[in-house]
Amino acid sequence: QVQLVESGGGLVQAGESLTLSCAASGRFFSINYMAWYRQAPGKQRELVASITSGGNTDYAGSDKGRFTISRDNAKNTVYLQMNSLKPEDTAVYYCKVNARATWDTFRDYWGQGTQVTVSS
């Protein structure tokens, strides 16, 4: 009932920037918080940043200052602007949206993931 489409990943060199986007579509009533996670090969998925429906943001670890999460409620889209990328940022990035589908309760929905590779 709720579909998430991610885009914006790719191969970049260290120090460059990328902006990821995740658009929600489907028969949903409303969207609560939105977040970005990442998972490197052989590692567990970890939280990168989150943003509430009111626009309050939280960042995990040392990514604060380099990454910026934002949302466009009119477009039902969440963005992750990544600056000064480092090789250790290489991972598959997933968006997660907490939304309420029509005739359903609030629950988490995951995007398909987009690969970000940073070369040194």
PDB file of N, CA and C in Angstrom, residues 28-104:
ATOM      1  N   PHE A  28      -1.822   6.009   1.322  1.00  0.00           N
ATOM      2  CA  PHE A  28      -1.507   6.206   2.724  1.00  0.00           C
ATOM      3  C   PHE A  28      -2.216   7.442   3.256  1.00  0.00           C
ATOM      4  N   PHE A  29      -2.442   7.411   4.547  1.00  0.00           N
ATOM      5  CA  PHE A  29      -3.147   8.502   5.198  1.00  0.00           C
ATOM      6  C   PHE A  29      -2.210   9.641   5.568  1.00  0.00           C
ATOM      7  N   SER A  30      -1.095   9.290   6.181  1.00  0.00           N
ATOM      8  CA  SER A  30      -0.141  10.305   6.594  1.00  0.00           C
ATOM      9  C   SER A  30       1.223   9.667   6.821  1.00  0.00           C
ATOM     10  N   ILE A  31       2.234  10.512   6.876  1.00  0.00           N
ATOM     11  CA  ILE A  31       3.600  10.080   7.127  1.00  0.00           C
ATOM     12  C   ILE A  31       4.079  10.686   8.432  1.00  0.00           C
ATOM     13  N   ASN A  32       4.644   9.856   9.277  1.00  0.00           N
ATOM     14  CA  ASN A  32       5.179  10.322  10.540  1.00  0.00           C
ATOM     15  C   ASN A  32       6.652  10.715  10.347  1.00  0.00           C
ATOM     16  N   TYR A  33       7.553   9.946  10.897  1.00  0.00           N
ATOM     17  CA  TYR A  33       8.966  10.269  10.733  1.00  0.00           C
ATOM     18  C   TYR A  33       9.541   9.562   9.512  1.00  0.00           C
ATOM     19  N   MET A  34      10.672  10.066   9.044  1.00  0.00           N
ATOM     20  CA  MET A  34      11.391   9.495   7.920  1.00  0.00           C
ATOM     21  C   MET A  34      12.858   9.415   8.307  1.00  0.00           C
ATOM     22  N   ALA A  35      13.548   8.413   7.796  1.00  0.00           N
ATOM     23  CA  ALA A  35      14.920   8.207   8.207  1.00  0.00           C
ATOM     24  C   ALA A  35      15.740   7.566   7.100  1.00  0.00           C
ATOM     25  N   TRP A  36      17.048   7.687   7.236  1.00  0.00           N
ATOM     26  CA  TRP A  36      17.993   7.037   6.338  1.00  0.00           C
ATOM     27  C   TRP A  36      18.877   6.095   7.143  1.00  0.00           C
ATOM     28  N   TYR A  37      19.053   4.898   6.632  1.00  0.00           N
ATOM     29  CA  TYR A  37      19.955   3.903   7.186  1.00  0.00           C
ATOM     30  C   TYR A  37      20.970   3.520   6.120  1.00  0.00           C
ATOM     31  N   ARG A  38      22.039   2.883   6.545  1.00  0.00           N
ATOM     32  CA  ARG A  38      23.002   2.361   5.595  1.00  0.00           C
ATOM     33  C   ARG A  38      23.556   1.040   6.101  1.00  0.00           C
ATOM     34  N   GLN A  39      23.982   0.222   5.167  1.00  0.00           N
ATOM     35  CA  GLN A  39      24.523  -1.082   5.498  1.00  0.00           C
ATOM     36  C   GLN A  39      25.708  -1.382   4.598  1.00  0.00           C
ATOM     37  N   ALA A  40      26.864  -1.498   5.206  1.00  0.00           N
ATOM     38  CA  ALA A  40      28.074  -1.851   4.482  1.00  0.00           C
ATOM     39  C   ALA A  40      28.188  -3.368   4.401  1.00  0.00           C
ATOM     40  N   PRO A  41      28.933  -3.880   3.437  1.00  0.00           N
ATOM     41  CA  PRO A  41      29.086  -5.335   3.307  1.00  0.00           C
ATOM     42  C   PRO A  41      29.608  -5.973   4.586  1.00  0.00           C
ATOM     43  N   GLY A  42      28.927  -7.006   5.045  1.00  0.00           N
ATOM     44  CA  GLY A  42      29.337  -7.708   6.236  1.00  0.00           C
ATOM     45  C   GLY A  42      29.010  -7.023   7.543  1.00  0.00           C
ATOM     46  N   LYS A  43      28.313  -5.911   7.493  1.00  0.00           N
ATOM     47  CA  LYS A  43      27.971  -5.178   8.694  1.00  0.00           C
ATOM     48  C   LYS A  43      26.461  -5.038   8.825  1.00  0.00           C
ATOM     49  N   GLN A  44      26.043  -4.712  10.036  1.00  0.00           N
ATOM     50  CA  GLN A  44      24.630  -4.514  10.292  1.00  0.00           C
ATOM     51  C   GLN A  44      24.171  -3.147   9.807  1.00  0.00           C
ATOM     52  N   ARG A  45      22.898  -3.045   9.552  1.00  0.00           N
ATOM     53  CA  ARG A  45      22.321  -1.790   9.135  1.00  0.00           C
ATOM     54  C   ARG A  45      22.340  -0.799  10.289  1.00  0.00           C
ATOM     55  N   GLU A  46      22.725   0.440  10.006  1.00  0.00           N
ATOM     56  CA  GLU A  46      22.826   1.451  11.036  1.00  0.00           C
ATOM     57  C   GLU A  46      22.083   2.713  10.626  1.00  0.00           C
ATOM     58  N   LEU A  47      21.597   3.410  11.612  1.00  0.00           N
ATOM     59  CA  LEU A  47      20.885   4.660  11.389  1.00  0.00           C
ATOM     60  C   LEU A  47      21.862   5.760  11.013  1.00  0.00           C
ATOM     61  N   VAL A  48      21.497   6.548  10.021  1.00  0.00           N
ATOM     62  CA  VAL A  48      22.289   7.693   9.601  1.00  0.00           C
ATOM     63  C   VAL A  48      21.668   8.991  10.105  1.00  0.00           C
ATOM     64  N   ALA A  49      20.392   9.176   9.829  1.00  0.00           N
ATOM     65  CA  ALA A  49      19.705  10.394  10.232  1.00  0.00           C
ATOM     66  C   ALA A  49      18.208  10.169  10.180  1.00  0.00           C
ATOM     67  N   SER A  50      17.483  10.966  10.916  1.00  0.00           N
ATOM     68  CA  SER A  50      16.031  10.889  10.916  1.00  0.00           C
ATOM     69  C   SER A  50      15.447  12.288  10.997  1.00  0.00           C
ATOM     70  N   ILE A  51      14.201  12.400  10.587  1.00  0.00           N
ATOM     71  CA  ILE A  51      13.515  13.681  10.620  1.00  0.00           C
ATOM     72  C   ILE A  51      12.050  13.435  10.936  1.00  0.00           C
ATOM     73  N   THR A  52      11.519  14.231  11.834  1.00  0.00           N
ATOM     74  CA  THR A  52      10.128  14.086  12.237  1.00  0.00           C
ATOM     75  C   THR A  52       9.215  14.819  11.278  1.00  0.00           C
ATOM     76  N   SER A  53       7.932  14.622  11.472  1.00  0.00           N
ATOM     77  CA  SER A  53       6.960  15.307  10.630  1.00  0.00           C
ATOM     78  C   SER A  53       7.024  16.813  10.807  1.00  0.00           C
ATOM     79  N   GLY A  54       7.488  17.263  11.967  1.00  0.00           N
ATOM     80  CA  GLY A  54       7.634  18.680  12.224  1.00  0.00           C
ATOM     81  C   GLY A  54       8.941  19.274  11.760  1.00  0.00           C
ATOM     82  N   GLY A  55       9.839  18.440  11.232  1.00  0.00           N
ATOM     83  CA  GLY A  55      11.089  18.934  10.705  1.00  0.00           C
ATOM     84  C   GLY A  55      12.270  18.840  11.650  1.00  0.00           C
ATOM     85  N   ASN A  56      12.077  18.279  12.829  1.00  0.00           N
ATOM     86  CA  ASN A  56      13.192  18.093  13.750  1.00  0.00           C
ATOM     87  C   ASN A  56      14.081  16.949  13.281  1.00  0.00           C
ATOM     88  N   THR A  57      15.381  17.159  13.337  1.00  0.00           N
ATOM     89  CA  THR A  57      16.330  16.186  12.807  1.00  0.00           C
ATOM     90  C   THR A  57      17.246  15.639  13.890  1.00  0.00           C
ATOM     91  N   ASP A  58      17.710  14.425  13.658  1.00  0.00           N
ATOM     92  CA  ASP A  58      18.703  13.786  14.505  1.00  0.00           C
ATOM     93  C   ASP A  58      19.710  13.081  13.607  1.00  0.00           C
ATOM     94  N   TYR A  59      20.971  13.131  14.014  1.00  0.00           N
ATOM     95  CA  TYR A  59      22.037  12.511  13.259  1.00  0.00           C
ATOM     96  C   TYR A  59      22.804  11.552  14.146  1.00  0.00           C
ATOM     97  N   ALA A  60      23.263  10.475  13.555  1.00  0.00           N
ATOM     98  CA  ALA A  60      23.977   9.456  14.287  1.00  0.00           C
ATOM     99  C   ALA A  60      25.476   9.556  14.039  1.00  0.00           C
ATOM    100  N   GLY A  61      26.248   9.305  15.078  1.00  0.00           N
ATOM    101  CA  GLY A  61      27.689   9.211  14.962  1.00  0.00           C
ATOM    102  C   GLY A  61      28.361  10.467  14.453  1.00  0.00           C
ATOM    103  N   SER A  62      29.470  10.249  13.738  1.00  0.00           N
ATOM    104  CA  SER A  62      30.280  11.348  13.244  1.00  0.00           C
ATOM    105  C   SER A  62      29.782  11.939  11.938  1.00  0.00           C
ATOM    106  N   ASP A  63      28.683  11.430  11.419  1.00  0.00           N
ATOM    107  CA  ASP A  63      28.144  11.952  10.162  1.00  0.00           C
ATOM    108  C   ASP A  63      27.552  13.347  10.316  1.00  0.00           C
ATOM    109  N   LYS A  64      27.240  13.718  11.542  1.00  0.00           N
ATOM    110  CA  LYS A  64      26.684  15.039  11.788  1.00  0.00           C
ATOM    111  C   LYS A  64      27.665  16.110  11.326  1.00  0.00           C
ATOM    112  N   GLY A  65      27.154  17.053  10.551  1.00  0.00           N
ATOM    113  CA  GLY A  65      27.983  18.102   9.995  1.00  0.00           C
ATOM    114  C   GLY A  65      28.283  17.899   8.527  1.00  0.00           C
ATOM    115  N   ARG A  66      28.350  16.648   8.097  1.00  0.00           N
ATOM    116  CA  ARG A  66      28.567  16.335   6.687  1.00  0.00           C
ATOM    117  C   ARG A  66      27.270  15.994   5.976  1.00  0.00           C
ATOM    118  N   PHE A  67      26.344  15.398   6.699  1.00  0.00           N
ATOM    119  CA  PHE A  67      25.079  14.966   6.114  1.00  0.00           C
ATOM    120  C   PHE A  67      23.943  15.869   6.579  1.00  0.00           C
ATOM    121  N   THR A  68      22.980  16.062   5.702  1.00  0.00           N
ATOM    122  CA  THR A  68      21.802  16.848   6.019  1.00  0.00           C
ATOM    123  C   THR A  68      20.566  16.121   5.533  1.00  0.00           C
ATOM    124  N   ILE A  69      19.641  15.874   6.437  1.00  0.00           N
ATOM    125  CA  ILE A  69      18.389  15.242   6.071  1.00  0.00           C
ATOM    126  C   ILE A  69      17.302  16.311   5.998  1.00  0.00           C
ATOM    127  N   SER A  70      16.438  16.190   5.020  1.00  0.00           N
ATOM    128  CA  SER A  70      15.345  17.132   4.848  1.00  0.00           C
ATOM    129  C   SER A  70      14.162  16.403   4.226  1.00  0.00           C
ATOM    130  N   ARG A  71      13.029  17.050   4.236  1.00  0.00           N
ATOM    131  CA  ARG A  71      11.834  16.433   3.660  1.00  0.00           C
ATOM    132  C   ARG A  71      10.966  17.485   2.996  1.00  0.00           C
ATOM    133  N   ASP A  72      10.261  17.055   1.992  1.00  0.00           N
ATOM    134  CA  ASP A  72       9.298  17.878   1.288  1.00  0.00           C
ATOM    135  C   ASP A  72       7.955  17.196   1.456  1.00  0.00           C
ATOM    136  N   ASN A  73       7.165  17.705   2.361  1.00  0.00           N
ATOM    137  CA  ASN A  73       5.893  17.063   2.670  1.00  0.00           C
ATOM    138  C   ASN A  73       4.926  17.087   1.488  1.00  0.00           C
ATOM    139  N   ALA A  74       4.997  18.129   0.682  1.00  0.00           N
ATOM    140  CA  ALA A  74       4.119  18.214  -0.481  1.00  0.00           C
ATOM    141  C   ALA A  74       4.420  17.114  -1.489  1.00  0.00           C
ATOM    142  N   LYS A  75       5.684  16.709  -1.565  1.00  0.00           N
ATOM    143  CA  LYS A  75       6.095  15.666  -2.494  1.00  0.00           C
ATOM    144  C   LYS A  75       6.240  14.304  -1.828  1.00  0.00           C
ATOM    145  N   ASN A  76       6.009  14.241  -0.520  1.00  0.00           N
ATOM    146  CA  ASN A  76       6.172  12.998   0.231  1.00  0.00           C
ATOM    147  C   ASN A  76       7.552  12.398   0.004  1.00  0.00           C
ATOM    148  N   THR A  77       8.560  13.235   0.082  1.00  0.00           N
ATOM    149  CA  THR A  77       9.915  12.834  -0.247  1.00  0.00           C
ATOM    150  C   THR A  77      10.880  13.250   0.857  1.00  0.00           C
ATOM    151  N   VAL A  78      11.822  12.372   1.150  1.00  0.00           N
ATOM    152  CA  VAL A  78      12.885  12.664   2.090  1.00  0.00           C
ATOM    153  C   VAL A  78      14.204  12.649   1.338  1.00  0.00           C
ATOM    154  N   TYR A  79      15.101  13.546   1.721  1.00  0.00           N
ATOM    155  CA  TYR A  79      16.387  13.681   1.055  1.00  0.00           C
ATOM    156  C   TYR A  79      17.522  13.497   2.055  1.00  0.00           C
ATOM    157  N   LEU A  80      18.648  13.081   1.547  1.00  0.00           N
ATOM    158  CA  LEU A  80      19.869  13.016   2.333  1.00  0.00           C
ATOM    159  C   LEU A  80      20.986  13.626   1.504  1.00  0.00           C
ATOM    160  N   GLN A  81      21.408  14.812   1.893  1.00  0.00           N
ATOM    161  CA  GLN A  81      22.520  15.474   1.234  1.00  0.00           C
ATOM    162  C   GLN A  81      23.810  15.074   1.932  1.00  0.00           C
ATOM    163  N   MET A  82      24.724  14.512   1.186  1.00  0.00           N
ATOM    164  CA  MET A  82      25.968  14.012   1.736  1.00  0.00           C
ATOM    165  C   MET A  82      27.133  14.781   1.125  1.00  0.00           C
ATOM    166  N   ASN A  83      27.847  15.485   1.957  1.00  0.00           N
ATOM    167  CA  ASN A  83      28.999  16.265   1.533  1.00  0.00           C
ATOM    168  C   ASN A  83      30.284  15.656   2.075  1.00  0.00           C
ATOM    169  N   SER A  84      31.390  15.996   1.438  1.00  0.00           N
ATOM    170  CA  SER A  84      32.706  15.524   1.877  1.00  0.00           C
ATOM    171  C   SER A  84      32.711  14.023   2.113  1.00  0.00           C
ATOM    172  N   LEU A  85      32.251  13.290   1.144  1.00  0.00           N
ATOM    173  CA  LEU A  85      32.126  11.846   1.287  1.00  0.00           C
ATOM    174  C   LEU A  85      33.479  11.180   1.484  1.00  0.00           C
ATOM    175  N   LYS A  86      33.466  10.133   2.282  1.00  0.00           N
ATOM    176  CA  LYS A  86      34.655   9.372   2.603  1.00  0.00           C
ATOM    177  C   LYS A  86      34.477   7.929   2.164  1.00  0.00           C
ATOM    178  N   PRO A  87      35.567   7.213   1.934  1.00  0.00           N
ATOM    179  CA  PRO A  87      35.439   5.799   1.555  1.00  0.00           C
ATOM    180  C   PRO A  87      34.629   4.985   2.553  1.00  0.00           C
ATOM    181  N   GLU A  88      34.716   5.317   3.824  1.00  0.00           N
ATOM    182  CA  GLU A  88      33.958   4.592   4.828  1.00  0.00           C
ATOM    183  C   GLU A  88      32.460   4.844   4.756  1.00  0.00           C
ATOM    184  N   ASP A  89      32.046   5.793   3.931  1.00  0.00           N
ATOM    185  CA  ASP A  89      30.620   6.018   3.707  1.00  0.00           C
ATOM    186  C   ASP A  89      30.043   5.034   2.702  1.00  0.00           C
ATOM    187  N   THR A  90      30.885   4.248   2.075  1.00  0.00           N
ATOM    188  CA  THR A  90      30.427   3.276   1.094  1.00  0.00           C
ATOM    189  C   THR A  90      29.476   2.274   1.736  1.00  0.00           C
ATOM    190  N   ALA A  91      28.288   2.165   1.178  1.00  0.00           N
ATOM    191  CA  ALA A  91      27.263   1.283   1.721  1.00  0.00           C
ATOM    192  C   ALA A  91      26.035   1.343   0.836  1.00  0.00           C
ATOM    193  N   VAL A  92      25.110   0.460   1.120  1.00  0.00           N
ATOM    194  CA  VAL A  92      23.784   0.556   0.539  1.00  0.00           C
ATOM    195  C   VAL A  92      22.933   1.392   1.485  1.00  0.00           C
ATOM    196  N   TYR A  93      22.351   2.435   0.966  1.00  0.00           N
ATOM    197  CA  TYR A  93      21.554   3.343   1.774  1.00  0.00           C
ATOM    198  C   TYR A  93      20.075   3.047   1.589  1.00  0.00           C
ATOM    199  N   TYR A  94      19.381   2.926   2.704  1.00  0.00           N
ATOM    200  CA  TYR A  94      17.960   2.619   2.708  1.00  0.00           C
ATOM    201  C   TYR A  94      17.185   3.735   3.391  1.00  0.00           C
ATOM    202  N   CYS A  95      16.065   4.084   2.832  1.00  0.00           N
ATOM    203  CA  CYS A  95      15.182   5.001   3.523  1.00  0.00           C
ATOM    204  C   CYS A  95      14.097   4.217   4.236  1.00  0.00           C
ATOM    205  N   LYS A  96      13.664   4.739   5.352  1.00  0.00           N
ATOM    206  CA  LYS A  96      12.580   4.137   6.113  1.00  0.00           C
ATOM    207  C   LYS A  96      11.555   5.216   6.419  1.00  0.00           C
ATOM    208  N   VAL A  97      10.326   4.888   6.158  1.00  0.00           N
ATOM    209  CA  VAL A  97       9.240   5.828   6.382  1.00  0.00           C
ATOM    210  C   VAL A  97       8.220   5.190   7.303  1.00  0.00           C
ATOM    211  N   ASN A  98       7.890   5.891   8.352  1.00  0.00           N
ATOM    212  CA  ASN A  98       6.820   5.452   9.244  1.00  0.00           C
ATOM    213  C   ASN A  98       5.548   6.135   8.790  1.00  0.00           C
ATOM    214  N   ALA A  99       4.639   5.350   8.249  1.00  0.00           N
ATOM    215  CA  ALA A  99       3.438   5.913   7.650  1.00  0.00           C
ATOM    216  C   ALA A  99       2.229   5.064   7.991  1.00  0.00           C
ATOM    217  N   ARG A 100       1.086   5.672   7.813  1.00  0.00           N
ATOM    218  CA  ARG A 100      -0.179   4.982   8.028  1.00  0.00           C
ATOM    219  C   ARG A 100      -0.876   4.846   6.694  1.00  0.00           C
ATOM    220  N   ALA A 101      -0.982   3.634   6.215  1.00  0.00           N
ATOM    221  CA  ALA A 101      -1.710   3.368   4.991  1.00  0.00           C
ATOM    222  C   ALA A 101      -3.206   3.430   5.254  1.00  0.00           C
ATOM    223  N   THR A 102      -3.942   3.629   4.195  1.00  0.00           N
ATOM    224  CA  THR A 102      -5.389   3.678   4.322  1.00  0.00           C
ATOM    225  C   THR A 102      -5.916   2.383   4.932  1.00  0.00           C
ATOM    226  N   TRP A 103      -6.753   2.515   5.936  1.00  0.00           N
ATOM    227  CA  TRP A 103      -7.358   1.387   6.648  1.00  0.00           C
ATOM    228  C   TRP A 103      -6.344   0.581   7.453  1.00  0.00           C
ATOM    229  N   ASP A 104      -5.199   1.156   7.743  1.00  0.00           N
ATOM    230  CA  ASP A 104      -4.163   0.458   8.471  1.00  0.00           C
ATOM    231  C   ASP A 104      -3.627   1.351   9.586  1.00  0.00           C
TER     232      ASP A 104
END
